[in-house]
Short mmCIF file of C-alpha atoms in Angstrom, two decimals:
data_model
loop_
_atom_site.label_atom_id
_atom_site.label_comp_id
_atom_site.label_asym_id
_atom_site.label_seq_id
_atom_site.Cartn_x
_atom_site.Cartn_y
_atom_site.Cartn_z
CA LEU A 1 0.18 11.93 5.64
CA ALA A 2 1.13 14.63 7.96
CA ALA A 3 -0.97 17.45 7.01
CA LEU A 4 -4.37 15.91 7.41
CA LEU A 5 -3.81 19.12 9.40
CA PRO A 6 -3.94 22.60 7.91
CA ALA A 7 -1.54 23.38 5.10
CA GLU A 8 -1.11 25.77 2.23
CA ALA A 9 -1.57 22.72 -0.01
CA ALA A 10 -4.86 22.92 -1.94
CA ARG A 11 -6.78 25.88 -3.27
CA ALA A 12 -10.22 24.39 -2.70
CA SER A 13 -12.89 26.77 -1.35
CA THR A 14 -14.63 24.87 1.38
CA GLN A 15 -16.96 27.56 2.92
CA ALA A 16 -19.88 26.20 4.60
CA THR A 17 -23.01 26.81 2.43
CA ALA A 18 -26.52 25.38 2.30
CA PRO A 19 -26.79 22.05 0.85
CA VAL A 20 -27.43 21.88 -2.89
CA LYS A 21 -30.88 20.41 -3.81
CA THR A 22 -30.52 17.68 -6.75
CA SER A 23 -31.83 14.45 -7.93
CA ALA A 24 -28.50 13.28 -9.20
CA ARG A 25 -27.37 9.64 -8.79
CA ILE A 26 -23.96 9.43 -7.52
CA VAL A 27 -21.99 6.05 -7.14
CA ILE A 28 -18.71 5.79 -5.24
CA ALA A 29 -16.71 2.76 -6.17
CA GLY A 30 -14.64 1.93 -2.97
CA GLY A 31 -15.19 2.55 0.73
CA GLY A 32 -11.58 3.08 2.00
CA ALA A 33 -10.30 6.39 3.07
CA ALA A 34 -11.03 8.26 -0.23
CA GLY A 35 -14.47 6.69 -0.66
CA LEU A 36 -15.68 7.34 2.83
CA THR A 37 -14.32 10.85 2.89
CA ALA A 38 -16.10 11.55 -0.46
CA ALA A 39 -19.41 9.98 0.80
CA ASN A 40 -19.34 12.22 3.96
CA LYS A 41 -18.52 15.32 1.96
CA LEU A 42 -21.35 14.76 -0.60
CA ALA A 43 -23.85 13.79 2.19
CA THR A 44 -23.12 17.20 3.75
CA GLN A 45 -23.19 19.29 0.74
CA LEU A 46 -26.11 17.82 -1.25
CA THR A 47 -29.74 17.17 -0.37
CA GLY A 48 -32.12 14.88 -2.42
CA ALA A 49 -29.24 13.02 -4.16
CA THR A 50 -29.03 9.22 -4.33
CA ILE A 51 -25.51 8.41 -3.25
CA ILE A 52 -24.45 4.79 -3.24
CA MET A 53 -21.04 3.58 -2.04
CA VAL A 54 -19.99 0.14 -3.10
CA ASP A 55 -17.27 -1.93 -1.15
CA ARG A 56 -17.13 -5.53 -0.12
CA ARG A 57 -14.80 -5.11 3.01
CA LYS A 58 -16.43 -4.40 6.30
CA GLU A 59 -13.38 -3.72 8.19
CA HIS A 60 -11.62 -0.38 7.69
CA TYR A 61 -7.86 -0.28 7.95
CA TYR A 62 -5.96 2.83 9.29
CA GLN A 63 -2.99 2.05 6.93
CA PRO A 64 -0.68 4.72 8.27
CA GLY A 65 -0.61 2.69 11.32
CA PHE A 66 0.78 -0.51 9.76
CA THR A 67 4.39 0.77 10.18
CA LEU A 68 3.80 1.60 13.81
CA VAL A 69 2.44 -1.85 14.37
CA ALA A 70 5.44 -3.38 12.64
CA ALA A 71 7.74 -1.33 14.71
CA GLY A 72 6.24 -2.67 17.94
CA ILE A 73 4.88 0.63 18.80
CA LYS A 74 1.17 -0.01 18.50
CA PRO A 75 -1.02 -3.16 18.84
CA GLN A 76 -2.56 -4.83 15.79
CA ASP A 77 -6.12 -3.67 16.63
CA TYR A 78 -4.89 0.06 16.65
CA THR A 79 -5.27 -0.08 12.72
CA VAL A 80 -8.74 -1.83 12.55
CA SER A 81 -12.18 -0.41 12.78
CA GLN A 82 -15.67 -0.90 11.11
CA THR A 83 -16.54 0.75 7.81
CA SER A 84 -20.15 0.99 9.03
CA SER A 85 -18.96 3.51 11.72
CA TYR A 86 -18.24 6.07 8.94
CA VAL A 87 -21.13 5.77 6.59
CA PRO A 88 -23.16 8.96 6.95
CA ASN A 89 -26.93 9.19 6.86
CA GLY A 90 -28.20 9.69 3.31
CA VAL A 91 -25.55 7.45 1.84
CA GLU A 92 -26.41 3.71 0.87
CA TRP A 93 -23.57 1.29 1.48
CA LEU A 94 -23.97 -1.60 -0.79
CA ASN A 95 -21.59 -4.32 0.65
CA GLU A 96 -20.68 -5.85 -2.58
CA ALA A 97 -17.55 -5.82 -4.93
CA VAL A 98 -17.39 -3.77 -8.05
CA VAL A 99 -16.68 -6.02 -10.92
CA GLU A 100 -17.26 -3.73 -14.00
CA LEU A 101 -16.86 0.05 -14.48
CA ASP A 102 -18.74 1.16 -17.63
CA PRO A 103 -18.16 4.83 -18.15
CA VAL A 104 -19.59 4.75 -21.64
CA GLY A 105 -22.93 3.34 -20.45
CA ASN A 106 -22.73 5.32 -17.17
CA LYS A 107 -23.12 2.36 -14.99
CA VAL A 108 -21.32 0.13 -12.33
CA VAL A 109 -21.74 -3.56 -12.13
CA THR A 110 -21.40 -5.57 -8.92
CA ASP A 111 -20.49 -9.15 -8.15
CA SER A 112 -24.33 -9.99 -7.57
CA GLY A 113 -25.09 -8.71 -11.03
CA LYS A 114 -26.51 -5.41 -9.84
CA ARG A 115 -26.42 -2.71 -12.41
CA LEU A 116 -26.07 0.76 -10.87
CA ALA A 117 -26.69 3.59 -13.28
CA TYR A 118 -25.09 6.98 -12.41
CA ASP A 119 -25.00 10.68 -13.26
CA PHE A 120 -21.60 10.96 -11.52
CA LEU A 121 -19.00 8.22 -10.64
CA ILE A 122 -16.24 8.74 -8.01
CA VAL A 123 -13.71 5.90 -8.36
CA ALA A 124 -11.83 5.34 -5.05
CA THR A 125 -10.86 1.77 -5.35
CA GLY A 126 -7.40 2.15 -3.80
CA LEU A 127 -4.68 0.00 -5.34
CA GLU A 128 -3.68 -3.56 -5.67
CA LEU A 129 -0.56 -5.16 -4.10
CA ASN A 130 1.05 -7.09 -6.84
CA TYR A 131 2.97 -9.70 -4.72
CA GLY A 132 2.66 -12.12 -7.60
CA ALA A 133 5.19 -10.03 -9.49
CA ILE A 134 7.91 -11.34 -7.13
CA GLU A 135 8.88 -14.93 -8.04
CA GLY A 136 8.81 -17.14 -4.99
CA MET A 137 6.98 -14.68 -2.65
CA ASP A 138 4.41 -16.14 -0.38
CA THR A 139 2.34 -13.89 1.78
CA ALA A 140 1.33 -16.78 3.97
CA LEU A 141 4.80 -16.99 5.25
CA ILE A 142 5.23 -13.29 6.42
CA GLY A 143 6.70 -13.24 9.89
CA GLN A 144 8.43 -16.58 9.39
CA ASN A 145 12.09 -17.28 8.59
CA GLY A 146 13.08 -13.50 8.49
CA LEU A 147 10.33 -12.42 6.06
CA GLY A 148 8.45 -9.20 6.68
CA SER A 149 6.03 -7.22 4.67
CA ILE A 150 4.09 -4.32 6.28
CA TYR A 151 1.68 -3.52 3.51
CA TYR A 152 -0.24 -6.74 3.42
CA GLY A 153 -2.38 -5.90 6.40
CA PRO A 154 -2.69 -5.52 10.12
CA GLN A 155 -1.66 -9.21 10.77
CA ALA A 156 1.18 -9.05 8.31
CA ALA A 157 2.35 -5.84 10.18
CA ALA A 158 2.10 -7.70 13.62
CA ASP A 159 3.98 -10.67 12.10
CA THR A 160 6.60 -8.43 10.47
CA TRP A 161 7.21 -6.95 13.98
CA LYS A 162 8.02 -10.47 15.34
CA ALA A 163 10.34 -11.08 12.43
CA LEU A 164 12.03 -7.77 13.11
CA SER A 165 12.37 -8.26 16.81
CA THR A 166 14.10 -11.65 16.27
CA PHE A 167 16.53 -10.00 13.79
CA ALA A 168 17.24 -7.26 16.42
CA ASP A 169 18.05 -9.89 18.93
CA GLN A 170 20.46 -11.91 16.68
CA GLY A 171 21.78 -9.51 14.08
CA GLY A 172 22.72 -10.64 10.50
CA ILE A 173 22.00 -8.91 7.16
CA GLY A 174 18.85 -6.89 6.77
CA LEU A 175 17.51 -5.98 3.38
CA PHE A 176 15.12 -3.08 2.61
CA GLY A 177 13.90 -1.33 -0.53
CA ARG A 178 10.86 -0.49 -2.57
CA PRO A 179 9.58 -1.43 -5.90
CA SER A 180 9.79 0.61 -9.30
CA GLY A 181 6.69 2.39 -10.27
CA GLU A 182 3.97 4.20 -8.20
CA MET A 183 3.49 3.22 -4.63
CA LYS A 184 1.60 4.33 -1.59
CA CYS A 185 3.50 6.17 1.06
CA ALA A 186 6.91 5.86 -0.52
CA GLY A 187 8.58 7.05 2.70
CA ALA A 188 7.59 3.78 4.58
CA PRO A 189 10.42 1.50 3.41
CA LEU A 190 12.87 4.40 4.32
CA LYS A 191 11.42 4.87 7.82
CA TYR A 192 11.40 1.10 8.48
CA THR A 193 15.02 0.94 7.70
CA PHE A 194 15.52 3.70 10.30
CA ILE A 195 13.22 1.91 12.73
CA SER A 196 15.25 -1.47 12.27
CA ASP A 197 18.58 0.42 12.85
CA ASP A 198 17.20 1.86 16.18
CA HIS A 199 15.96 -1.39 17.54
CA LEU A 200 19.29 -2.98 16.85
CA ARG A 201 21.13 -0.18 18.68
CA ARG A 202 18.72 -0.38 21.75
CA ARG A 203 19.51 -4.17 22.13
CA GLY A 204 23.17 -3.48 21.71
CA ASN A 205 23.40 -5.59 18.43
CA ARG A 206 24.02 -2.90 15.78
CA GLY A 207 27.64 -4.02 15.40
CA LYS A 208 26.38 -7.57 14.61
CA ALA A 209 24.05 -6.26 11.68
CA GLU A 210 24.42 -5.11 8.17
CA LEU A 211 21.57 -3.05 6.76
CA ILE A 212 21.42 -2.59 3.11
CA TYR A 213 18.65 -0.34 1.30
CA MET A 214 18.09 -1.44 -2.19
CA ALA A 215 17.09 1.86 -3.90
CA HIS A 216 14.92 1.23 -6.93
CA ALA A 217 16.40 4.16 -8.71
CA LYS A 218 19.53 6.52 -8.68
CA SER A 219 17.98 8.41 -5.73
CA LEU A 220 16.46 7.51 -2.38
CA PHE A 221 13.57 9.57 -2.76
CA SER A 222 11.59 11.57 -5.49
CA VAL A 223 12.11 14.96 -3.83
CA PRO A 224 15.87 15.75 -4.19
CA ILE A 225 16.33 17.67 -0.92
CA VAL A 226 14.70 14.92 1.02
CA ALA A 227 16.74 12.21 -0.79
CA GLU A 228 19.88 13.86 0.12
CA LYS A 229 18.89 14.30 3.75
CA VAL A 230 18.16 10.64 4.05
CA ARG A 231 21.38 9.76 2.29
CA MET A 232 23.19 11.61 4.86
CA LEU A 233 21.42 10.02 7.74
CA TYR A 234 21.96 6.61 6.25
CA GLN A 235 25.58 7.25 5.97
CA ASP A 236 25.77 8.49 9.57
CA ARG A 237 24.06 5.38 10.86
CA GLY A 238 25.95 2.83 8.71
CA VAL A 239 23.11 1.93 6.34
CA LYS A 240 24.59 0.80 3.00
CA VAL A 241 22.72 1.82 -0.21
CA ARG A 242 22.69 -0.04 -3.57
CA HIS A 243 20.96 1.99 -6.29
CA GLU A 244 18.86 0.58 -9.16
CA HIS A 245 18.11 -2.59 -7.50
CA VAL A 246 14.53 -3.89 -7.82
CA LEU A 247 13.46 -7.08 -6.09
CA SER A 248 12.40 -9.66 -8.66
CA ALA A 249 12.57 -13.07 -6.84
CA ILE A 250 13.06 -14.54 -3.40
CA ASP A 251 13.89 -17.97 -2.14
CA LEU A 252 12.29 -18.04 1.21
CA SER A 253 13.75 -21.27 2.16
CA LYS A 254 17.33 -20.34 1.36
CA LYS A 255 16.83 -16.64 2.40
CA ILE A 256 18.21 -15.31 -0.93
CA ALA A 257 16.81 -12.29 -2.67
CA THR A 258 17.24 -11.63 -6.27
CA TYR A 259 17.27 -8.00 -7.70
CA LYS A 260 17.21 -6.58 -11.19
CA THR A 261 19.93 -4.28 -11.91
CA PRO A 262 21.40 -2.53 -15.06
CA GLU A 263 24.10 -4.98 -15.04
CA GLY A 264 21.72 -8.03 -14.75
CA LEU A 265 20.44 -10.07 -11.95
CA VAL A 266 22.08 -9.85 -8.56
CA GLU A 267 21.62 -12.23 -5.50
CA GLN A 268 21.80 -11.18 -2.04
CA ASN A 269 21.46 -13.39 1.02
CA TYR A 270 19.60 -12.07 4.11
CA ASP A 271 18.58 -12.71 7.66
CA PHE A 272 15.59 -10.38 7.62
CA ILE A 273 13.92 -8.66 4.61
CA ASN A 274 11.04 -6.20 4.35
CA VAL A 275 9.31 -6.84 1.00
CA VAL A 276 7.45 -4.08 -0.58
CA PRO A 277 5.57 -5.53 -3.44
CA PRO A 278 5.00 -3.67 -6.86
CA MET A 279 1.57 -1.69 -6.78
CA ARG A 280 -0.92 -1.04 -9.72
CA ALA A 281 -4.55 -0.21 -10.16
CA PRO A 282 -7.08 -2.84 -9.16
CA GLN A 283 -8.10 -5.26 -11.97
CA VAL A 284 -11.67 -3.74 -12.24
CA VAL A 285 -10.02 -0.43 -13.13
CA ARG A 286 -7.17 -1.94 -15.48
CA ASN A 287 -9.96 -3.66 -17.30
CA SER A 288 -12.16 -0.65 -17.90
CA PRO A 289 -11.66 2.27 -20.26
CA LEU A 290 -10.69 4.52 -17.36
CA PRO A 291 -6.79 3.95 -17.24
CA TRP A 292 -4.08 6.03 -19.10
CA THR A 293 -3.61 4.62 -22.50
CA GLU A 294 -0.03 6.02 -22.86
CA GLY A 295 2.75 7.42 -20.62
CA VAL A 296 4.30 6.44 -17.45
CA TRP A 297 1.09 5.46 -15.78
CA ALA A 298 -0.47 3.34 -18.47
CA ALA A 299 1.28 0.00 -17.82
CA ASP A 300 -0.12 -0.23 -14.26
CA GLY A 301 -3.57 0.99 -15.08
CA TRP A 302 -3.71 4.18 -13.06
CA MET A 303 -6.75 6.31 -13.79
CA GLU A 304 -6.32 9.05 -16.31
CA VAL A 305 -7.37 12.11 -14.50
CA ASP A 306 -6.64 15.68 -14.70
CA ARG A 307 -3.88 16.30 -11.95
CA SER A 308 -5.56 19.50 -10.78
CA THR A 309 -9.23 18.68 -10.69
CA LEU A 310 -9.14 14.79 -10.45
CA ARG A 311 -11.68 14.85 -13.26
CA HIS A 312 -11.21 11.98 -15.88
CA LYS A 313 -9.93 13.38 -19.04
CA ARG A 314 -12.19 11.38 -21.41
CA PHE A 315 -15.26 10.85 -19.16
CA PRO A 316 -16.06 14.19 -17.48
CA ASN A 317 -18.74 12.94 -15.10
CA VAL A 318 -16.13 10.57 -13.60
CA PHE A 319 -13.59 11.39 -10.84
CA GLY A 320 -10.71 9.43 -9.45
CA VAL A 321 -9.41 10.18 -5.87
CA GLY A 322 -6.96 8.45 -3.61
CA ASP A 323 -4.36 5.83 -4.55
CA VAL A 324 -5.97 4.85 -7.92
CA ALA A 325 -5.61 8.51 -9.41
CA GLY A 326 -2.88 8.63 -12.01
CA VAL A 327 -1.12 11.80 -10.91
CA PRO A 328 2.58 12.46 -10.15
CA LYS A 329 2.19 12.52 -6.37
CA GLY A 330 -0.59 11.76 -3.96
CA LYS A 331 -0.73 8.13 -2.68
CA THR A 332 -1.09 8.91 1.05
CA ALA A 333 -3.84 9.73 3.39
CA ALA A 334 -2.88 13.52 3.46
CA SER A 335 -3.34 13.62 -0.32
CA VAL A 336 -6.95 12.12 0.04
CA LYS A 337 -7.76 14.93 2.55
CA TRP A 338 -6.86 17.44 -0.13
CA GLN A 339 -7.93 15.58 -3.27
CA VAL A 340 -11.55 14.68 -2.27
CA PRO A 341 -12.82 18.41 -1.51
CA VAL A 342 -11.44 19.28 -4.93
CA ALA A 343 -13.26 16.62 -6.92
CA VAL A 344 -16.49 17.07 -4.84
CA SER A 345 -16.27 20.82 -5.49
CA HIS A 346 -16.08 20.23 -9.25
CA LEU A 347 -18.87 17.58 -9.13
CA ILE A 348 -21.19 19.97 -7.30
CA GLY A 349 -20.19 22.72 -9.75
CA ASP A 350 -21.38 20.47 -12.54
CA ILE A 351 -24.74 20.05 -10.68
CA THR A 352 -25.28 23.80 -10.19
CA GLY A 353 -23.97 24.96 -13.48
CA LYS A 354 -21.34 27.10 -11.61
CA ALA A 355 -17.84 25.96 -12.53
CA SER A 356 -15.49 25.33 -9.65
CA SER A 357 -11.99 26.88 -9.44
CA ALA A 358 -10.85 24.27 -6.86
CA SER A 359 -7.33 22.81 -7.54
CA TYR A 360 -5.18 20.04 -6.09
CA ASN A 361 -1.46 21.04 -6.17
CA GLY A 362 -0.11 17.43 -5.63
CA TYR A 363 0.23 18.01 -1.84
CA THR A 364 1.63 14.80 -0.19
CA SER A 365 3.37 14.26 3.15
CA CYS A 366 4.94 11.71 5.21
CA PRO A 367 6.08 11.80 8.86
CA LEU A 368 9.43 10.01 8.31
CA ILE A 369 10.40 8.37 11.50
CA THR A 370 14.21 8.33 11.81
CA ARG A 371 14.44 6.60 15.17
CA LEU A 372 12.16 5.82 18.01
CA GLY A 373 10.98 9.17 19.43
CA ARG A 374 12.03 11.29 16.56
CA ALA A 375 10.57 11.97 13.04
CA MET A 376 10.98 14.44 10.20
CA LEU A 377 7.75 16.02 8.76
CA VAL A 378 8.13 15.72 4.90
CA GLU A 379 5.54 17.80 3.06
CA PHE A 380 5.75 18.57 -0.71
CA ASP A 381 3.79 19.24 -3.85
CA TYR A 382 3.87 18.45 -7.59
CA GLN A 383 6.83 20.77 -8.03
CA ASP A 384 8.77 19.08 -5.17
CA ASN A 385 8.37 22.24 -3.15
CA LEU A 386 8.60 21.66 0.56
CA ILE A 387 5.61 22.72 2.46
CA THR A 388 5.37 23.58 6.12
CA SER A 389 2.02 23.05 7.93
CA PHE A 390 3.34 24.30 11.28
CA PRO A 391 5.70 27.29 10.64
CA GLY A 392 7.66 28.13 13.67
CA VAL A 393 6.82 24.74 15.38
CA VAL A 394 8.03 22.09 13.06
CA ALA A 395 11.17 22.75 10.92
CA PRO A 396 11.18 20.67 7.54
CA LEU A 397 13.65 17.92 7.54
CA GLU A 398 14.61 18.23 11.21
CA GLU A 399 14.36 15.09 13.53
CA LEU A 400 11.88 16.31 16.15
CA TRP A 401 10.17 14.77 19.11
CA VAL A 402 7.09 16.80 18.26
CA THR A 403 6.87 15.20 14.96
CA TRP A 404 7.00 11.87 16.53
CA VAL A 405 4.13 12.82 18.72
CA ILE A 406 2.08 14.08 15.65
CA LYS A 407 2.68 10.77 13.91
CA THR A 408 2.12 8.38 16.91
CA MET A 409 -0.83 10.16 18.54
CA GLY A 410 -2.10 13.09 16.64
CA LEU A 411 -2.74 11.79 13.08
CA LYS A 412 -5.14 8.93 13.70
CA PRO A 413 -7.90 11.25 15.32
CA THR A 414 -7.48 13.72 12.55
CA TYR A 415 -7.76 10.87 9.90
CA LEU A 416 -10.97 9.71 11.54
CA THR A 417 -12.33 13.28 11.33
CA MET A 418 -11.27 13.37 7.46
CA LEU A 419 -13.29 10.15 7.00
CA ARG A 420 -16.39 11.78 8.55
CA GLY A 421 -15.94 14.66 6.22
CA ARG A 422 -14.93 17.28 8.88
CA ALA A 423 -11.26 17.68 8.34
#
């Protein structure tokens, strides 16, 4: 998320120019971070266009704040605002759900039966949390009996904090990890392990606790140098790591988690567990012609887009941005900041007949909290190159107070600026 602030991450040209006159009809499916950013960018750069954003949810969630709520650092309402606050003039917000995406017929169908014809479609539906893939999981019980799960929403984040706080008072076995496959903010499970360790230490109970991170693969993180840094920090702080463990079932009453491993199923009892569910494209996307039909992203329905332009590979008037895009990196808010201008630039290039050269290079970032008051700024691209947004100020992979300030104070205002199309 970190470089919602300037970085040498994308090659999009965003020089201010006069709005382009057009009668194009543009539909944006989804009104989260990516959809709102796209709506504001288009409203600024086009005049005369019909722009319709479709989304049922009225509340907007600042999802990067969920971890802060679950850490006891921010109140629950820190993450909640109203979608209407960010919809620009010139954009119609249709407060309905998209139930069908028809790129062959160039139309979108809503749950009320409205059929929206389009010249261009931007798919920004986000992703789906597939809790149902974990046998025995019940989201209604988050916060009870040692069960935490940050991603489910603001209330779940607050309830997770209650469960963690109880664990920090009592000690025991704490389990952490992530699912296999693509997920949003892959650093969040790592940082929540660090946060749990620090709360235990601050209450004098670290010696009463055993923290185990169940890594889904043979590495802790997709970027090798970051994985090694986290491995060293975990070793220093006594966090045990078990590789190739993926949560498949949970017995919430007995507090037993079952993991798939290369050797078969393994059970582990716990006193606290932070469940991160498998993630996939929303059903409306999975059931459309838009997903990848082969390769690593096909099974979970991620959109088949060109990794550089975010344009669909088979339907050139369709773009996919944000979490739903089937690209190697990029399920963070920082990725949205760099993806949307690229997609919009190519869409406008289609309107004007002047091809855009804008390119998204996979920029992704995560302010990785390593203890309360310290964080590392992890920024990288498709090639796993580390990127530095603040050379001379923030050193990559250093535990710094200034990075903590960026994460807890600086990013939300910049995020809101992004939503309004001004980042």
